[in-house]
Tab-separated table of C-alpha atoms in Angstrom:
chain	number	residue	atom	x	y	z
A	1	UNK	CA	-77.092	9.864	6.833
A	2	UNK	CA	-78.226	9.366	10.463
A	3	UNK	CA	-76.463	9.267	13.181
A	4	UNK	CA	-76.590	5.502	13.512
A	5	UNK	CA	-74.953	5.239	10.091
A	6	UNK	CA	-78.367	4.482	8.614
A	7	UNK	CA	-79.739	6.232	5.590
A	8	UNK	CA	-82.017	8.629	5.670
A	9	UNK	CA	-82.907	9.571	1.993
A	10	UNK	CA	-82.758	12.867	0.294
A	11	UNK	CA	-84.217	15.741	2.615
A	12	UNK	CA	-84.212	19.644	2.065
A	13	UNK	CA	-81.696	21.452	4.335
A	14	UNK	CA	-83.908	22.311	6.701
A	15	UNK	CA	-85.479	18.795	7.557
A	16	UNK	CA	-82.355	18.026	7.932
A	17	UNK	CA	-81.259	20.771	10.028
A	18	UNK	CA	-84.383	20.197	12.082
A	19	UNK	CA	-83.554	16.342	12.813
A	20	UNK	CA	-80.270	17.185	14.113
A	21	UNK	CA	-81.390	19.440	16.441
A	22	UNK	CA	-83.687	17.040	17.762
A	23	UNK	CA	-80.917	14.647	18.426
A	24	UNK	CA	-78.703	17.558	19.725
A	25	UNK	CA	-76.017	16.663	16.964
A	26	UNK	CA	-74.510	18.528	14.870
A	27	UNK	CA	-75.105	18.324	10.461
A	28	UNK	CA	-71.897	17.731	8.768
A	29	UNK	CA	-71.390	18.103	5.134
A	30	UNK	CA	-69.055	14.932	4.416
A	31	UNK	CA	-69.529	14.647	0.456
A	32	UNK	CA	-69.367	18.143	-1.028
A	33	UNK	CA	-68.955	17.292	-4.739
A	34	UNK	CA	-71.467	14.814	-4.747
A	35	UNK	CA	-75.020	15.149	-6.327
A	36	UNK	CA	-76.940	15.946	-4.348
A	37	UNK	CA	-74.074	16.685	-1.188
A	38	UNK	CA	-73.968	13.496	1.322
A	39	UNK	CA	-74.786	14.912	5.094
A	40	UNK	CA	-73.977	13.503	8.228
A	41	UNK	CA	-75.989	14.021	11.881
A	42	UNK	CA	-73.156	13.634	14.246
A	43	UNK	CA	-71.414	14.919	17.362
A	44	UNK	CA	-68.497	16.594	15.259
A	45	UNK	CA	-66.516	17.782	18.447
A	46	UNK	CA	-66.500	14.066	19.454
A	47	UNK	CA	-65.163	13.358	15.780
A	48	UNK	CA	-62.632	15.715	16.313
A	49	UNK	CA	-61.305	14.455	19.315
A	50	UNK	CA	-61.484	11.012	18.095
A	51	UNK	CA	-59.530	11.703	14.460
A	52	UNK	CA	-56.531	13.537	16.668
A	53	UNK	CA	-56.460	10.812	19.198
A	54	UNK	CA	-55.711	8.214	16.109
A	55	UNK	CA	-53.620	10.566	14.472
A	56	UNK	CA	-51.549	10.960	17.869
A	57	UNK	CA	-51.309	7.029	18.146
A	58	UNK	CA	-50.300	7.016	14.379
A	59	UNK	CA	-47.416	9.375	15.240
A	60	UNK	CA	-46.343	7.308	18.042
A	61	UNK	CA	-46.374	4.140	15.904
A	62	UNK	CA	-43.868	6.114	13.372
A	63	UNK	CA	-40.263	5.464	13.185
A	64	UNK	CA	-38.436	8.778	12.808
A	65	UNK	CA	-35.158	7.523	11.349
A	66	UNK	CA	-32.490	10.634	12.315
A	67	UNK	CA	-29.839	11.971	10.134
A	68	UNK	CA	-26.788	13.151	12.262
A	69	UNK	CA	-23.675	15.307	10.436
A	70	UNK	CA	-20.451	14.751	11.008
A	71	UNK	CA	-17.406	17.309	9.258
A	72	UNK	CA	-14.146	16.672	8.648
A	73	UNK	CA	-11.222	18.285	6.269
A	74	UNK	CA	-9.474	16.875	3.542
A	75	UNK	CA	-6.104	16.622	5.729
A	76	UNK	CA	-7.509	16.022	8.993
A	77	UNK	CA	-5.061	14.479	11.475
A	78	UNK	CA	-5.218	10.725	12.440
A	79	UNK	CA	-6.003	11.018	15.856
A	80	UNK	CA	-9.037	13.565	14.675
A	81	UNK	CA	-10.142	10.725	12.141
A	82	UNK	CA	-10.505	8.169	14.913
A	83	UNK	CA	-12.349	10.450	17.161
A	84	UNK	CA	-14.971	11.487	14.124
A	85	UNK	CA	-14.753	7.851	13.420
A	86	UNK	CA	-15.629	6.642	16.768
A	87	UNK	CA	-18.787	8.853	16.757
A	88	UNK	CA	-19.896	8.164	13.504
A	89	UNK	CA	-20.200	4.131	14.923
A	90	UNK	CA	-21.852	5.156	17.819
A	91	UNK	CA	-24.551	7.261	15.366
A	92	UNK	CA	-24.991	4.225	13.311
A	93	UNK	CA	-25.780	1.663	16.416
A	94	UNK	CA	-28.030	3.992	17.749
A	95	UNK	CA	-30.216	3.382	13.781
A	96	UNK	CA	-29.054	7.459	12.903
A	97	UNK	CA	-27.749	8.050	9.223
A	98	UNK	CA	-24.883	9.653	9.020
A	99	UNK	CA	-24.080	12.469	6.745
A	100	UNK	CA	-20.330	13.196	6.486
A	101	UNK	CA	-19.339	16.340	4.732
A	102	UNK	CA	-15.933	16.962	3.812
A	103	UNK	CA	-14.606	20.528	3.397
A	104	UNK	CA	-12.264	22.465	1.237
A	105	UNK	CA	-10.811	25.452	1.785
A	106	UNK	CA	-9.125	27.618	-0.805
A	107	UNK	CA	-6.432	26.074	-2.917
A	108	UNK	CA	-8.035	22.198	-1.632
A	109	UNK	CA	-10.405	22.675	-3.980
A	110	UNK	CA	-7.738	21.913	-6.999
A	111	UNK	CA	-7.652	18.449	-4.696
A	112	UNK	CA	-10.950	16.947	-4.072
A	113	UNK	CA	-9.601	13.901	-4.957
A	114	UNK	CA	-8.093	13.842	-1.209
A	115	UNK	CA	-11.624	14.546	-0.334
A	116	UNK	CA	-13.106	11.003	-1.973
A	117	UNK	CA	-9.895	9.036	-0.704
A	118	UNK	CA	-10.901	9.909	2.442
A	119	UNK	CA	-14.374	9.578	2.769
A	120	UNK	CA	-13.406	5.685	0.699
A	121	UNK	CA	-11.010	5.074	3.563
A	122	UNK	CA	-13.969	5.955	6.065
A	123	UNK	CA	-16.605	3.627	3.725
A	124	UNK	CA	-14.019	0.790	4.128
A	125	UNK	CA	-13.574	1.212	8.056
A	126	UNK	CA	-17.501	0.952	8.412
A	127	UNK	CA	-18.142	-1.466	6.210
A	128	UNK	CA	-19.012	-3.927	9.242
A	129	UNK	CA	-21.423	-1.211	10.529
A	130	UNK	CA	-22.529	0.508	7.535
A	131	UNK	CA	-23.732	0.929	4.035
A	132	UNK	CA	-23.265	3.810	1.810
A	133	UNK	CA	-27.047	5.627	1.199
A	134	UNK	CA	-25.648	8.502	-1.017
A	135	UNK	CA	-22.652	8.134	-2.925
A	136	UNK	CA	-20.221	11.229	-2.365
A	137	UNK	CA	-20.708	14.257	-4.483
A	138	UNK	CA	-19.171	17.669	-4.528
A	139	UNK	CA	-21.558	20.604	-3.675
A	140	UNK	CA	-20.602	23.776	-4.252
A	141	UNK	CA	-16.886	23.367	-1.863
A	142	UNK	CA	-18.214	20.959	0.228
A	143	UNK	CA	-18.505	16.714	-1.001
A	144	UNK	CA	-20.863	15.275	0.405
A	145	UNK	CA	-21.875	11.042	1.334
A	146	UNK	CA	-24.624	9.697	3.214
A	147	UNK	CA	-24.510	6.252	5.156
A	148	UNK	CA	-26.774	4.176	6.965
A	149	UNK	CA	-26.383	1.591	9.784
A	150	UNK	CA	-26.858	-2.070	8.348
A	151	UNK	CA	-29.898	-4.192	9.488
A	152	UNK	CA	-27.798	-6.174	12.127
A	153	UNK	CA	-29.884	-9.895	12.757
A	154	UNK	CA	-31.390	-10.181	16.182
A	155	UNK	CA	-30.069	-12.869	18.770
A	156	UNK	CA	-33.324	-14.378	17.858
A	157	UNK	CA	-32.298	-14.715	14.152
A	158	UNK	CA	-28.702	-16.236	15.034
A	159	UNK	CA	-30.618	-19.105	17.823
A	160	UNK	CA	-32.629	-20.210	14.444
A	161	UNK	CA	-29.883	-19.786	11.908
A	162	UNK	CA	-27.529	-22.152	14.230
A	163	UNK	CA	-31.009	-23.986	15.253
A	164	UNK	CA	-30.995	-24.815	11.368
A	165	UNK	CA	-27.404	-25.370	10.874
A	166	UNK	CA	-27.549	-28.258	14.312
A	167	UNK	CA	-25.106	-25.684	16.390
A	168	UNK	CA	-26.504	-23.751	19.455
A	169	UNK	CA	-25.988	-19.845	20.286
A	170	UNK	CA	-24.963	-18.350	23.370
A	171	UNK	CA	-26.609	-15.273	25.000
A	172	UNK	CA	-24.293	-13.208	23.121
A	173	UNK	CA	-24.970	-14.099	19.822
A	174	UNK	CA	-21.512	-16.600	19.444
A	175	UNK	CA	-21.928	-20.171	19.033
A	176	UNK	CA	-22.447	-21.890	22.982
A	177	UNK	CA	-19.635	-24.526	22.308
A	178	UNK	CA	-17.122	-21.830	21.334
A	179	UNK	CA	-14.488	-21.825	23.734
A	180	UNK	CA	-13.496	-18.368	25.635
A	181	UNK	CA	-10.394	-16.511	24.028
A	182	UNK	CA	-8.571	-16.271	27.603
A	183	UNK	CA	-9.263	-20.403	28.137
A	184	UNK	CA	-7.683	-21.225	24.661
A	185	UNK	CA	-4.405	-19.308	25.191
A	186	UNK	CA	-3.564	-21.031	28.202
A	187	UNK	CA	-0.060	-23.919	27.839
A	188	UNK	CA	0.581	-22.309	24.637
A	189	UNK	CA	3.937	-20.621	23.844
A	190	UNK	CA	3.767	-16.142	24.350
A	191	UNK	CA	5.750	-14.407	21.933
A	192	UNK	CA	8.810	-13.733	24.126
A	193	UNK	CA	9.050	-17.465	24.590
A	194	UNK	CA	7.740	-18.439	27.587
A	195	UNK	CA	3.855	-19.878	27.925
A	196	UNK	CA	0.983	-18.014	28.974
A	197	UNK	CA	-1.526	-18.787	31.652
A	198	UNK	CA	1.119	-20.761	33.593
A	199	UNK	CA	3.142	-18.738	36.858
């Protein structure tokens, strides 16, 4: 094959050798197995440069989805839980996975089922946020779940969803006629007895 794509016919090594040193190329074998082997007169260090360029772009282009860990113990403290919590939300908005291993220690190990309670508890706190990837398993003293963030619909997706529905969404995603919280409290009665929003 020439350099211009264009095809040349079957020629001994040497002819073909020959022409590419005319043309200053180079003579790359780019069919081995075929019979006879397909040839090609090009500038290979050009092709080189070209295929990582693309392959560079192509990398780019990738999402690389990220799998943070998060451990906890089977009687962890409450105050602990809503810190671990806390970060395992902000892992999920960011698009990470989250793999939450729970640990035994010692006699714990007669009580895994603490373990699953647990890591159910933390299923049913994220369940706004998350879905479970890999239910939990026990590995060797460790159980072990996986979750990932839900797809959460764009603003764009709500403005046609409420486009469809004949309501109209706000900036933030809520409906544009929806009152503010603060606005509707106001005249009506507080819990001690007395009304809020008036002084």
């Amino acid at each position: 094959m020439g350099a211009d794509g264009q095809q040349i016919g079957i020629v001994t090594i040497q002819d073909a050798l020959r022409r590419a040193q005319d043309l200053d190329l180079d003579l790359v074998e780019v069919a081995p197995q075929a019979n006879p082997p397909v040839c090609r007169i090009m500038d290979y260090g050009k092709f080189k440069y070209e295929r990582d360029v693309r392959q560079k772009e192509a990398r780019k282009k990738q999402v690389r989805v990220e799998v943070k860990e998060m451990k906890m113990r089977p009687k962890i403290d409450p105050h602990d839980y809503a810190t671990k919590k806390g970060h395992i939300e902000r892992f999920l908005k960011q698009g990470a996975r989250v793999k939450v291993t729970i640990m035994f220690r010692g006699r714990e190990m007669a009580h895994t089922e603490l373990g699953r309670k647990l890591l159910d508890r933390l299923t049913a706190d994220l369940a706004e946020l998350a879905t479970v990837d890999a239910n939990p398993k026990l590995d060797g003293r460790n159980m072990i779940m996986v979750v990932a963030p839900l797809k959460r619909p764009s603003v764009k997706e709500l403005r046609d969803s409420a486009a469809a529905a004949g309501g109209d969404v706000g900036v933030d995603g809520h409906p544009a006629d929806a009152e503010p919280a603060e606005a509707a409290n106001i005249g009506s009665p507080a819990p001690d007895g007395g009304e809020l929003g008036k002084d």
